CSV table of C-alpha atoms and ligand atoms in Angstrom, one decimal:
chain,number,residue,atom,x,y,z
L,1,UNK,CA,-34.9,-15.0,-31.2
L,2,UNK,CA,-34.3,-15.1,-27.4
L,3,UNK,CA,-32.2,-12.8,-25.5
L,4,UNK,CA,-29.7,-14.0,-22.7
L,5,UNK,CA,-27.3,-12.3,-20.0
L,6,UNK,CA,-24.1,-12.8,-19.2
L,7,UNK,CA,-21.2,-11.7,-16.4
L,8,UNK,CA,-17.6,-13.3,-16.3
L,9,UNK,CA,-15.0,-12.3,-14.2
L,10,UNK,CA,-11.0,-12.1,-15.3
L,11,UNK,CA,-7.5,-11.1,-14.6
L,12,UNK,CA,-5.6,-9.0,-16.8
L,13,UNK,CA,-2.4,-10.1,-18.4
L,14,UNK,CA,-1.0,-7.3,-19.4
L,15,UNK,CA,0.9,-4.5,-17.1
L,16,UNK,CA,-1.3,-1.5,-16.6
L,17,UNK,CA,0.0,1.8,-18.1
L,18,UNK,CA,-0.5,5.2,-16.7
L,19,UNK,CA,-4.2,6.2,-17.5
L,20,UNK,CA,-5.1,8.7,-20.3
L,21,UNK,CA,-8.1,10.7,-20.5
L,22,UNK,CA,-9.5,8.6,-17.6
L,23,UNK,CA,-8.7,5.4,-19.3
L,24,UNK,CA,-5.8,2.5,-19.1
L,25,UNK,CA,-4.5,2.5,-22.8
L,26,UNK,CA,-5.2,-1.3,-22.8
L,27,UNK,CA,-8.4,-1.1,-21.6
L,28,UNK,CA,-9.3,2.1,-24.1
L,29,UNK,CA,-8.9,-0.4,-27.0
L,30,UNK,CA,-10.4,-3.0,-25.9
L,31,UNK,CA,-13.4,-0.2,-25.2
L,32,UNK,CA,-13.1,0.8,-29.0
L,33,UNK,CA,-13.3,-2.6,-30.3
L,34,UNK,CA,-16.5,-3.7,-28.3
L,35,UNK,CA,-18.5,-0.5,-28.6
L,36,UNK,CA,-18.3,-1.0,-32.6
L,37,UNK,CA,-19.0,-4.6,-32.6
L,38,UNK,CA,-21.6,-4.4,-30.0
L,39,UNK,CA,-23.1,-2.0,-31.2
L,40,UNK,CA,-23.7,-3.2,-34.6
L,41,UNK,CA,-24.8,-6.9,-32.8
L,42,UNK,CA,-27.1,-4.7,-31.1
L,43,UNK,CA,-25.3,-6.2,-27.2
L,44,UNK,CA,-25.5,-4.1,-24.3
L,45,UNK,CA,-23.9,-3.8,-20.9
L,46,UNK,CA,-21.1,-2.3,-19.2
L,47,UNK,CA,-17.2,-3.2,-18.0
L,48,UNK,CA,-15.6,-2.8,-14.5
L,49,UNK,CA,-11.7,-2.5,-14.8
L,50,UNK,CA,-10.0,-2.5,-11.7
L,51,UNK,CA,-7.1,-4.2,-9.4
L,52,UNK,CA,-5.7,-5.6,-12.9
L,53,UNK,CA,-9.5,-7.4,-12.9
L,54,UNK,CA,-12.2,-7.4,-15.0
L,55,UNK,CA,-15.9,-7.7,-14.4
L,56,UNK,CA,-17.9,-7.8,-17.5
L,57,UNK,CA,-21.7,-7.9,-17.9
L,58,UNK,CA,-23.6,-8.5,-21.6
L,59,UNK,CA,-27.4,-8.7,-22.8
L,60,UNK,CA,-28.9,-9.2,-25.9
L,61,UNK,CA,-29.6,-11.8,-28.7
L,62,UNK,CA,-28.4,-15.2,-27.5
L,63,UNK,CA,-26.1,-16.2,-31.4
L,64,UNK,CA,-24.9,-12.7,-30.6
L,65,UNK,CA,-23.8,-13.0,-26.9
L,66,UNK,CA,-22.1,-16.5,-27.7
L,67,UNK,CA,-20.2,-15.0,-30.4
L,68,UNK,CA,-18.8,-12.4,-28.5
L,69,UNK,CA,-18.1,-14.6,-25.5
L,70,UNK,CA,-16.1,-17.1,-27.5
L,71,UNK,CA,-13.9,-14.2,-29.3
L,72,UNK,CA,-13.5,-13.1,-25.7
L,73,UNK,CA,-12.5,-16.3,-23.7
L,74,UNK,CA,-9.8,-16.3,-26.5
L,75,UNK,CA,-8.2,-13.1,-25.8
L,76,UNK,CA,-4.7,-13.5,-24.4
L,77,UNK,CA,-5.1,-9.8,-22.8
L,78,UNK,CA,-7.0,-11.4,-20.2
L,79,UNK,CA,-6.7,-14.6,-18.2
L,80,UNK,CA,-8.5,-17.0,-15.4
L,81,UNK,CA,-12.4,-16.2,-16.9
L,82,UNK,CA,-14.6,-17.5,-15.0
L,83,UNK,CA,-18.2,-17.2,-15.7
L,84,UNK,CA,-20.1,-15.8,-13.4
L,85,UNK,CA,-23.8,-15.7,-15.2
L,86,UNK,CA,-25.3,-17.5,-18.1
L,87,UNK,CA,-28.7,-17.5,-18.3
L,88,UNK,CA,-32.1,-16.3,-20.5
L,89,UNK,CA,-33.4,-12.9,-20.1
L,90,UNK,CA,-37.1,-11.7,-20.6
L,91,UNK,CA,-36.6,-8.1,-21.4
L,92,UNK,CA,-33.3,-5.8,-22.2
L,93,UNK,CA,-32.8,-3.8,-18.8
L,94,UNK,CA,-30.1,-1.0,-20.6
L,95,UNK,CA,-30.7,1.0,-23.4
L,96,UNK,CA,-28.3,3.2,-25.6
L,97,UNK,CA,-25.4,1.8,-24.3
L,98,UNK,CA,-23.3,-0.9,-26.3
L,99,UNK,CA,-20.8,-1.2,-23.4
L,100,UNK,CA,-20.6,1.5,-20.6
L,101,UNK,CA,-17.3,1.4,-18.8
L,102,UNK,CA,-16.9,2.5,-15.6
L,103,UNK,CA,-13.4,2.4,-13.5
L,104,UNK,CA,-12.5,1.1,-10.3
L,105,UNK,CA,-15.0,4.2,-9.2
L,106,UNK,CA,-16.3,6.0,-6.0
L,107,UNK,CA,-19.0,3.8,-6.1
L,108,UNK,CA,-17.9,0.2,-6.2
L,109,UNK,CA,-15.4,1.4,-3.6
L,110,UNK,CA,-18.2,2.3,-1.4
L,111,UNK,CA,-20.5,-1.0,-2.9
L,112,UNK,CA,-16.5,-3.0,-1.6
L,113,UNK,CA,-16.8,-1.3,1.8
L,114,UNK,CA,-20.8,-2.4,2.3
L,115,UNK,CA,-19.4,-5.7,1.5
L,116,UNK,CA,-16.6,-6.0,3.8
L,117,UNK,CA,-14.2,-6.6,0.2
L,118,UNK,CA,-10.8,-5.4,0.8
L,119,UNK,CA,-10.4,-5.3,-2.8
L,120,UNK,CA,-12.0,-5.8,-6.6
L,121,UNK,CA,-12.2,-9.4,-6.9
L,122,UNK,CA,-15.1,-10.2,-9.1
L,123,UNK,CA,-13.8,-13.8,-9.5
L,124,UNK,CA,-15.5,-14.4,-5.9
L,125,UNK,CA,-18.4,-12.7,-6.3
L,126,UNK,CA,-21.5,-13.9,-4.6
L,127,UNK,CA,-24.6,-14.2,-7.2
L,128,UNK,CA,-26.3,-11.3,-4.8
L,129,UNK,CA,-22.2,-8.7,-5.5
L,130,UNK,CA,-23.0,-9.8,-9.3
L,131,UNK,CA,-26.4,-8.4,-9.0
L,132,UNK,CA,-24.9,-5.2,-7.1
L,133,UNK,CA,-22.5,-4.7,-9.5
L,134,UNK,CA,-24.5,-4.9,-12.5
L,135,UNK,CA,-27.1,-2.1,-11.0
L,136,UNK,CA,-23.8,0.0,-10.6
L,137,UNK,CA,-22.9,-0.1,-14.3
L,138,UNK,CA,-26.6,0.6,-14.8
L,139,UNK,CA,-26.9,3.8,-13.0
L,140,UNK,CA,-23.3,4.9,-13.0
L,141,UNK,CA,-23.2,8.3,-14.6
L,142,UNK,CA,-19.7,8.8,-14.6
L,143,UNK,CA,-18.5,6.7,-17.6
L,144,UNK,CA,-20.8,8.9,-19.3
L,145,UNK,CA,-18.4,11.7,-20.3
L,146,UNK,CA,-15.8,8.9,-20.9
L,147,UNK,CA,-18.4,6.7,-23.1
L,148,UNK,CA,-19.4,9.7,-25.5
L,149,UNK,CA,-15.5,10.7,-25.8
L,150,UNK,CA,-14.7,7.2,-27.2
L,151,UNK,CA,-17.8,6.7,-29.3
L,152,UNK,CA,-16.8,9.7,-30.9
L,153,UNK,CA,-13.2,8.7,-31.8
L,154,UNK,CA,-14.6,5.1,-32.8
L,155,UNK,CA,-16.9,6.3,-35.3
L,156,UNK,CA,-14.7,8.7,-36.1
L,157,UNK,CA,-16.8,12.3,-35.8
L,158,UNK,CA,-15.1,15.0,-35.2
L,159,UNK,CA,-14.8,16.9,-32.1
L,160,UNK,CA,-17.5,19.2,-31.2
L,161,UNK,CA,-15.8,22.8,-31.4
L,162,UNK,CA,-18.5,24.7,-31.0
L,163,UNK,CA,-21.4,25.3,-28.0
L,164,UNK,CA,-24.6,25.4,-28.9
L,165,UNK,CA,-24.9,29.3,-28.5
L,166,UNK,CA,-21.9,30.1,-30.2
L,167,UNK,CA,-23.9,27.7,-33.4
L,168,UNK,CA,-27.5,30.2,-32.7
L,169,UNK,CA,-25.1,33.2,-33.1
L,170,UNK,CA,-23.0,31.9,-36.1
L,171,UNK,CA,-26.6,30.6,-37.9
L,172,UNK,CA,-27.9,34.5,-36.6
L,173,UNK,CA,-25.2,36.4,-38.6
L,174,UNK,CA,-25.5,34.3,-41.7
L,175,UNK,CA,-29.2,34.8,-41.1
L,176,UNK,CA,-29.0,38.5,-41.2
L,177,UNK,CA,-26.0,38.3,-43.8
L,178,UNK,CA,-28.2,36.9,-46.2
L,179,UNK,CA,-30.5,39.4,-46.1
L,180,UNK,CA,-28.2,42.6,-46.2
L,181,UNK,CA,-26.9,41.2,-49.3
L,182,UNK,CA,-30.5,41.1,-50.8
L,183,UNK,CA,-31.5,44.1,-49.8
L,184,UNK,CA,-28.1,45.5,-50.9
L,185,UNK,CA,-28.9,43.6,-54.3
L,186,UNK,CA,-32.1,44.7,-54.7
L,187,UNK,CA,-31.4,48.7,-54.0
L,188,UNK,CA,-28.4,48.9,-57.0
A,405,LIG,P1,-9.9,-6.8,-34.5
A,405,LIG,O1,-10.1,-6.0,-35.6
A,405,LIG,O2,-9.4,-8.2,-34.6
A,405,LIG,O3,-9.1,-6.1,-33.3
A,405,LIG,C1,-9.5,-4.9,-32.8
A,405,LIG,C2,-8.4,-4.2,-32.1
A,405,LIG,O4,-8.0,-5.0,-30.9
A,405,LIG,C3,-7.1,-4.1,-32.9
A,405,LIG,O5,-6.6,-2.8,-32.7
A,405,LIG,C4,-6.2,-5.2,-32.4
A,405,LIG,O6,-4.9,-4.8,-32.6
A,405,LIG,C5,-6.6,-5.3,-31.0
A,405,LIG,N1,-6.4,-6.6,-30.4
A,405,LIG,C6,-7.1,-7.7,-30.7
A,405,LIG,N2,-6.7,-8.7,-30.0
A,405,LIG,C7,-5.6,-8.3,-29.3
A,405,LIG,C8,-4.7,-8.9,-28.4
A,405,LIG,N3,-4.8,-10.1,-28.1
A,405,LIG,N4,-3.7,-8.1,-27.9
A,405,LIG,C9,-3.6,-6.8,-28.2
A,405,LIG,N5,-4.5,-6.1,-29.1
A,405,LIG,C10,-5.4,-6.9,-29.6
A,405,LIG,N6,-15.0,-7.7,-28.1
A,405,LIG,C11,-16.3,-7.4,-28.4
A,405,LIG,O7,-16.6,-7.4,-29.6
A,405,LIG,N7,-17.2,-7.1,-27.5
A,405,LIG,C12,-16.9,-7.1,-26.1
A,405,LIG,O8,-17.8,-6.8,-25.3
A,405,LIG,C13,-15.6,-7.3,-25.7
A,405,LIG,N8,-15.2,-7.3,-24.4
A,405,LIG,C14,-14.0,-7.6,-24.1
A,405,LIG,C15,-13.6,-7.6,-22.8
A,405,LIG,C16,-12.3,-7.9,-22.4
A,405,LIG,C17,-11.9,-7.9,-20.9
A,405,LIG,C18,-11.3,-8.2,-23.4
A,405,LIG,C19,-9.9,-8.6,-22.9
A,405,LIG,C20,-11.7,-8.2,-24.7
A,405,LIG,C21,-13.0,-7.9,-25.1
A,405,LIG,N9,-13.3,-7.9,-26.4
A,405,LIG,C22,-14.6,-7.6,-26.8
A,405,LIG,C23,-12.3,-8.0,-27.5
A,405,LIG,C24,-12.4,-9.4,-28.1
A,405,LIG,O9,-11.7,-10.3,-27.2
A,405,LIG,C25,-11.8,-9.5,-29.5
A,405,LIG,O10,-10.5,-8.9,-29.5
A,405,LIG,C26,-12.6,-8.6,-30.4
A,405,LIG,O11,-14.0,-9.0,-30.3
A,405,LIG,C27,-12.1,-8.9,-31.9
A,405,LIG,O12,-13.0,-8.2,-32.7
A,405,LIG,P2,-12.5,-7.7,-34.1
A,405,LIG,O13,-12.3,-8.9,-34.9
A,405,LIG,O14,-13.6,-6.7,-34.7
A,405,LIG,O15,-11.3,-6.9,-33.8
């Protein structure tokens, strides 16, 4: 089994809607649908959406990576792919993550400005902005919230309600429930 990587770049086709829950509707499904297939192909990585363009990045086993990429270059919700690496990889470099997402953020705006890139065009992208962007995704912290949010609804949990302390407290007064009712037992 040998693992590979691979970045592409792409143009959405469809209109972008107003965001919800930090999220493009569009871009939310498209989320959903990769973070349950990924996940169970065991593929990593992370997805930029910005300026109607995509940049995507993927590691894992090569049949696996292929697979996805073909379903991918065949989805009419994007357009223009081009690919921007292809190439074998010697050891995974993210873990726990079947595809982070992180929008057009602080950071890549900052990582556009170091470039002198007056906008998100990952189609262009030197090997050297690949590499940059890619370390983004890796560290970016902010998709976090947005990553557990989505894994939630796509594996369908339900919503945490409760904070931990309020679950020592509830777990406290069953504790000390169960006891007055043995005690209360054991004195009739
Ligand atoms: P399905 O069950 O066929 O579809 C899943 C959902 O996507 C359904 O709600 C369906 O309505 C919707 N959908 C599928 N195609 C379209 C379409 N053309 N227009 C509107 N809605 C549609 N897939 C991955 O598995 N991993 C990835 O990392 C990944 N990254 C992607 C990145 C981009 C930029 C895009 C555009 C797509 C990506 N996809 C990814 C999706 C991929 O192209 C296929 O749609 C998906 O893999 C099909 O998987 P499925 O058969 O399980 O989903």
């Amino acid at each position: 089994m040998s693992l590979m990587r691979l970045a592409y770049a792409s143009e959405a086709t469809f209109e972008a809607k107003p965001v919800e829950k930090g999220v493009e509707p569009h871009v939310a499904r498209i989320l959903m649908t990769s973070r349950k297939n990924n996940a169970k192909d065991q593929l990593v990585g992370g997805l930029y959406y910005g300026n109607n363009r995509f940049f995507q990045y993927l590691e894992g086993e090569e049949d696996a990576i292929r697979r996805t990429y073909d379903r991918i270059l065949k989805d009419d919700r994007h357009r223009n792919i081009v690919t921007l690496i292809e190439e074998p990889l010697k050891n995974r470099t993210f873990s726990n993550w079947s595809m982070k997402y992180v929008p057009l953020s602080r950071d890549v705006r900052k990582f556009l400005d170091e470039q002198g890139l007056e906008s998100f065009e990952p189609a262009s992208f030197t090997s050297d902005q690949c590499e940059k962007m890619i370390e983004l995704i890796r560290n970016s912290s902010h998709d976090q919230k947005l990553g557990n949010r989505d894994d939630r609804k796509s594996v369908g949990e339900a919503p945490q309600v409760l904070s931990s302390g309020m679950k020592v407290g509830l777990i406290g007064a069953g504790l000390v429930l169960v006891v007055a009712l043995v005690v209360g037992g054991s004195m009739l």
